[in-house]
Coordinates of C-alpha atoms in Angstrom, one line a residue:
X1 CA 15.5 -72.2 51.6
X2 CA 17.8 -69.8 53.6
X3 CA 19.9 -67.1 52.3
X4 CA 22.8 -65.1 53.9
X5 CA 24.0 -61.9 52.5
X6 CA 27.8 -61.2 52.8
X7 CA 30.0 -58.5 52.0
X8 CA 33.8 -59.0 51.7
X9 CA 36.2 -55.8 51.3
X10 CA 39.5 -54.5 51.7
X11 CA 39.7 -52.5 55.0
X12 CA 41.3 -49.2 53.6
X13 CA 44.4 -50.2 51.7
X14 CA 45.3 -53.1 54.0
X15 CA 45.0 -56.6 52.7
X16 CA 42.8 -57.6 55.4
X17 CA 39.4 -59.2 54.5
X18 CA 36.4 -57.8 56.5
X19 CA 33.6 -60.4 56.7
X20 CA 29.9 -59.5 57.5
X21 CA 27.1 -62.0 57.7
X22 CA 24.2 -59.8 57.0
X23 CA 21.0 -61.7 58.4
X24 CA 19.1 -64.4 57.0
X25 CA 15.8 -64.5 55.0
X26 CA 13.5 -67.3 53.9
X27 CA 12.5 -67.8 50.4
X28 CA 10.0 -70.5 49.2
X29 CA 10.3 -71.1 45.6
X30 CA 8.1 -73.1 43.4
X31 CA 8.7 -74.8 40.1
X32 CA 6.0 -74.8 37.5
X33 CA 6.7 -76.0 33.8
X34 CA 10.5 -75.4 34.3
X35 CA 10.1 -71.9 35.2
X36 CA 9.9 -70.6 38.8
X37 CA 8.5 -67.8 40.7
X38 CA 9.1 -66.5 44.3
X39 CA 6.5 -66.1 46.9
X40 CA 6.6 -63.4 49.4
X41 CA 10.1 -63.2 51.0
X42 CA 10.3 -62.7 54.8
X43 CA 13.4 -61.7 57.0
X44 CA 14.1 -62.7 59.8
X45 CA 12.6 -66.2 59.0
X46 CA 10.1 -67.3 61.4
X47 CA 11.6 -70.9 61.3
X48 CA 15.3 -70.0 61.8
X49 CA 16.3 -69.8 65.4
X50 CA 19.2 -67.3 66.7
X51 CA 21.4 -70.2 67.2
X52 CA 20.7 -71.8 63.5
X53 CA 21.2 -68.1 62.0
X54 CA 24.5 -67.9 63.7
X55 CA 25.7 -71.3 62.3
X56 CA 24.5 -70.5 58.9
X57 CA 26.3 -67.0 59.0
X58 CA 29.5 -68.6 60.1
X59 CA 29.1 -71.1 57.5
X60 CA 28.4 -68.4 54.6
X61 CA 31.5 -66.4 55.8
X62 CA 33.7 -69.4 55.7
X63 CA 32.5 -70.4 52.2
X64 CA 33.2 -66.7 50.8
X65 CA 36.6 -66.6 52.6
X66 CA 37.7 -70.1 51.1
X67 CA 37.5 -68.7 47.6
X68 CA 38.9 -65.3 48.7
X69 CA 35.8 -63.6 47.6
X70 CA 35.7 -59.9 47.4
X71 CA 32.4 -57.9 47.0
X72 CA 28.7 -58.4 47.8
X73 CA 27.4 -61.9 47.6
X74 CA 24.7 -64.4 48.6
X75 CA 25.2 -67.8 50.1
X76 CA 22.1 -70.2 49.8
X77 CA 21.3 -73.1 51.9
X78 CA 18.6 -75.8 52.0
X79 CA 17.2 -76.2 55.5
X80 CA 14.8 -79.3 56.3
X81 CA 12.3 -79.5 59.0
X82 CA 14.7 -80.6 61.6
X83 CA 16.6 -77.3 61.0
X84 CA 19.8 -79.0 59.4
X85 CA 21.0 -76.9 56.6
X86 CA 22.8 -77.8 53.5
X87 CA 25.0 -75.6 51.3
X88 CA 23.4 -75.0 47.8
X89 CA 25.2 -72.3 46.0
X90 CA 26.8 -69.1 46.0
X91 CA 25.5 -66.1 43.9
X92 CA 28.4 -63.8 43.4
X93 CA 26.2 -60.8 43.4
X94 CA 23.5 -59.2 45.3
X95 CA 20.5 -61.3 45.3
X96 CA 16.8 -60.0 44.1
X97 CA 15.9 -60.1 47.8
X98 CA 18.6 -57.8 49.2
X99 CA 16.2 -55.0 50.0
X100 CA 14.7 -57.0 53.0
X101 CA 18.2 -57.4 54.3
X102 CA 18.9 -53.6 53.9
X103 CA 15.6 -52.9 55.7
X104 CA 16.3 -54.9 58.9
X105 CA 20.0 -54.1 59.2
X106 CA 20.0 -50.4 57.9
X107 CA 22.8 -51.0 55.4
X108 CA 22.9 -49.8 51.9
X109 CA 24.4 -52.9 50.2
X110 CA 24.6 -51.3 46.8
X111 CA 26.5 -48.6 48.1
X112 CA 28.9 -50.7 50.1
X113 CA 29.4 -52.9 46.9
X114 CA 30.6 -49.8 45.1
X115 CA 32.8 -48.8 47.9
X116 CA 34.4 -52.4 47.9
X117 CA 34.9 -52.1 44.2
X118 CA 36.8 -48.8 44.8
X119 CA 38.9 -50.2 47.6
X120 CA 37.3 -48.0 50.2
X121 CA 36.7 -49.0 53.6
X122 CA 33.3 -50.5 54.6
X123 CA 31.0 -48.1 56.7
X124 CA 30.3 -50.5 59.3
X125 CA 31.8 -53.5 61.5
X126 CA 30.1 -56.7 62.3
X127 CA 29.2 -55.6 65.7
X128 CA 27.4 -52.6 64.4
X129 CA 24.7 -54.7 62.6
X130 CA 21.6 -55.5 64.7
X131 CA 18.5 -56.8 63.0
X132 CA 15.4 -54.9 63.8
X133 CA 11.9 -55.4 62.8
X134 CA 10.6 -57.5 60.0
X135 CA 10.5 -57.0 56.3
X136 CA 8.7 -58.7 53.4
X137 CA 9.3 -58.4 49.7
X138 CA 6.9 -59.2 46.8
X139 CA 8.0 -59.4 43.2
X140 CA 5.7 -57.6 41.1
X141 CA 5.4 -59.6 37.8
X142 CA 3.6 -59.2 34.4
X143 CA 2.1 -62.5 34.7
X144 CA -1.3 -64.2 34.3
X145 CA -1.8 -65.9 37.7
X146 CA -4.9 -67.4 36.4
X147 CA -3.2 -69.0 33.4
X148 CA -0.4 -70.9 34.9
X149 CA 1.7 -67.5 35.2
X150 CA 2.1 -67.0 31.7
X151 CA 4.0 -63.7 30.8
X152 CA 1.8 -60.9 30.2
X153 CA 3.4 -58.4 28.0
X154 CA 1.8 -55.1 26.9
X155 CA 1.5 -51.3 27.6
X156 CA 0.9 -50.0 31.2
X157 CA -2.1 -47.7 31.0
X158 CA -2.3 -46.6 34.5
X159 CA 0.0 -46.9 37.6
X160 CA -0.7 -46.2 41.0
X161 CA 2.2 -47.2 43.4
X162 CA 1.5 -47.4 47.1
X163 CA 3.6 -45.3 49.5
X164 CA 3.9 -44.4 53.2
X165 CA 5.9 -45.3 56.2
X166 CA 7.7 -48.5 55.9
X167 CA 6.9 -48.9 52.3
X168 CA 9.5 -49.2 49.5
X169 CA 9.3 -49.8 45.9
X170 CA 12.2 -50.7 43.5
X171 CA 10.9 -50.5 40.1
X172 CA 11.7 -49.1 36.7
X173 CA 8.3 -48.8 34.9
X174 CA 5.9 -45.8 34.4
X175 CA 2.7 -45.2 32.5
X176 CA 2.9 -45.9 28.8
X177 CA 5.9 -48.2 29.3
X178 CA 5.7 -51.2 27.3
X179 CA 6.6 -54.5 28.8
X180 CA 8.4 -56.6 26.1
X181 CA 8.2 -60.4 25.7
X182 CA 12.1 -60.7 25.8
X183 CA 13.1 -60.5 29.5
X184 CA 12.0 -61.7 32.7
X185 CA 8.4 -60.6 33.6
X186 CA 9.4 -59.0 37.0
X187 CA 8.5 -55.2 36.8
X188 CA 9.3 -54.2 40.5
X189 CA 9.7 -55.1 44.0
X190 CA 7.4 -54.1 46.7
X191 CA 9.1 -53.9 50.2
X192 CA 7.3 -53.3 53.5
X193 CA 9.0 -53.0 57.0
X194 CA 7.2 -53.0 60.3
X195 CA 8.4 -53.7 64.2
X196 CA 6.7 -57.1 64.0
X197 CA 5.8 -59.7 61.8
X198 CA 2.1 -59.3 62.2
X199 CA 2.3 -55.6 61.5
X200 CA 4.6 -56.3 58.4
X201 CA 1.9 -58.7 57.0
X202 CA -0.9 -56.3 57.5
X203 CA 1.2 -53.5 55.9
X204 CA 1.7 -55.6 52.8
X205 CA -1.9 -56.5 52.6
X206 CA -2.8 -52.9 52.6
X207 CA -0.2 -51.6 50.0
X208 CA -1.0 -54.6 47.7
X209 CA -4.7 -53.2 47.7
X210 CA -3.4 -49.7 46.9
X211 CA -1.1 -51.1 44.0
X212 CA -2.9 -50.5 40.8
X213 CA -1.6 -51.5 37.2
X214 CA -4.0 -51.6 34.1
X215 CA -3.3 -52.5 30.6
X216 CA -1.9 -55.8 31.4
X217 CA -2.1 -58.6 33.7
X218 CA 0.0 -58.8 37.1
X219 CA 0.5 -61.1 39.9
X220 CA -0.7 -58.5 42.5
X221 CA -4.0 -60.0 43.1
X222 CA -2.4 -63.5 43.7
X223 CA 0.1 -62.1 46.2
X224 CA -2.8 -60.4 48.0
X225 CA -4.4 -63.6 48.5
X226 CA -1.1 -65.3 49.8
X227 CA -1.1 -62.6 52.6
X228 CA -4.4 -64.0 53.8
X229 CA -3.5 -67.8 53.9
X230 CA -3.5 -69.0 57.4
X231 CA -0.5 -71.0 57.1
X232 CA 1.6 -68.0 55.7
X233 CA 0.2 -65.7 58.3
X234 CA 1.3 -68.2 61.1
X235 CA 4.8 -68.9 59.4
X236 CA 4.1 -72.4 58.4
X237 CA 5.2 -72.7 55.1
X238 CA 8.0 -74.3 52.8
X239 CA 8.7 -75.0 49.2
X240 CA 5.4 -76.8 48.8
X241 CA 3.4 -73.9 50.1
X242 CA 1.8 -73.2 46.6
X243 CA 0.9 -76.8 45.5
X244 CA -0.8 -77.3 48.9
X245 CA -3.0 -74.2 48.8
X246 CA -3.4 -73.6 44.9
X247 CA -6.9 -74.7 45.2
X248 CA -7.8 -72.2 48.1
X249 CA -6.0 -69.4 46.1
X250 CA -7.8 -70.1 42.7
X251 CA -11.3 -70.2 44.8
X252 CA -10.4 -66.8 46.2
X253 CA -9.4 -65.5 42.7
X254 CA -12.8 -66.6 41.4
X255 CA -14.7 -65.0 44.4
X256 CA -12.8 -61.8 43.9
X257 CA -13.9 -61.7 40.4
X258 CA -17.6 -62.3 41.3
X259 CA -17.3 -59.4 43.9
X260 CA -15.8 -57.1 41.3
X261 CA -18.8 -57.7 39.0
X262 CA -21.2 -57.2 41.8
X263 CA -19.7 -53.8 42.9
X264 CA -19.8 -52.9 39.1
X265 CA -23.5 -53.7 38.7
X266 CA -24.2 -51.7 42.1
X267 CA -22.3 -48.7 40.9
X268 CA -24.2 -48.9 37.7
X269 CA -27.5 -49.0 39.1
X270 CA -26.8 -46.1 41.5
X271 CA -25.6 -44.1 38.5
X272 CA -28.9 -45.1 36.7
X273 CA -30.8 -43.8 39.6
X274 CA -28.7 -40.6 39.9
X275 CA -29.5 -39.8 36.3
X276 CA -33.4 -40.3 36.9
X277 CA -33.2 -38.0 39.7
X278 CA -31.3 -35.3 37.7
X279 CA -33.6 -35.6 34.8
X280 CA -36.6 -35.3 37.2
X281 CA -35.1 -32.2 38.8
X282 CA -34.3 -30.7 35.4
X283 CA -38.1 -31.2 34.4
X284 CA -39.4 -29.6 37.3
X285 CA -36.8 -27.0 38.2
X286 CA -34.5 -25.3 35.9
X287 CA -32.1 -24.3 38.6
X288 CA -28.6 -25.8 38.2
X289 CA -27.6 -28.7 40.5
X290 CA -25.4 -27.7 43.5
X291 CA -21.7 -28.5 42.9
X292 CA -21.5 -29.6 46.5
X293 CA -24.4 -32.1 45.9
X294 CA -22.9 -33.4 42.8
X295 CA -19.6 -33.9 44.5
X296 CA -21.2 -35.7 47.4
X297 CA -23.2 -38.1 45.2
X298 CA -20.0 -38.9 43.1
X299 CA -18.1 -39.6 46.3
X300 CA -20.6 -41.9 47.6
X301 CA -20.4 -43.9 44.4
X302 CA -16.6 -44.1 44.8
X303 CA -17.0 -45.4 48.3
X304 CA -19.3 -48.0 47.2

């Protein structure tokens, strides 16, 4: 599925519509038990050619212009394997995926939407918009990916968000925040940008490993596994991506759980040996243990 972000506004006080096609992203959405979740979203799409992107942009602008649309919006298309595209719908709002468009074109769509609402001129022209680099977005959800993506309400006990160059988080949660049962389970959006698609995937892998939330289940581990699926890495995916690879993803999830148990057992055994050594030293030597030595031993356990 392809999406094109558009912004229509009045240029100053003159009733002339300014039209901007702001790139195109690819979204593969799966439907499970009448509900949907979204895979990592990528822009620019590895499947969409420059010629197809141009045609989709022109169609999106024409659709918005036909209804005299004003403001920021999103035109969605279905794209088949032959690169034919078909109008699906228009969302008269910013799409959840708008951050990846912002990252590759360098435009704050929320700010521009407010400017349009205030009848102010936009800060750019169509020729100013150049796509640079690649961006991925992952929706971080309070879901149990091992239990058919059931919602996982609860209280966030610990929260460690990743950061760094090319990393962005749009979120609202904090430690001790309670995720209720009444709303959509999405608790944040993790966005990365890099100069190439390969670097963007590698960066997303890293930050997903750094993202830690305890107190409830999330889909972070599941998204991390998707980053390692060869078809995703090579750009060979569509709306059947999850059904096609669900067995592999479940197998990896099981291996990860076993790996975690092994690490915990190794750490417990090392802690046991350290206690034996400390007790032995205490019985033969009443001198206190060096703080430097104690710190080094603890860091060694953390590295394992």
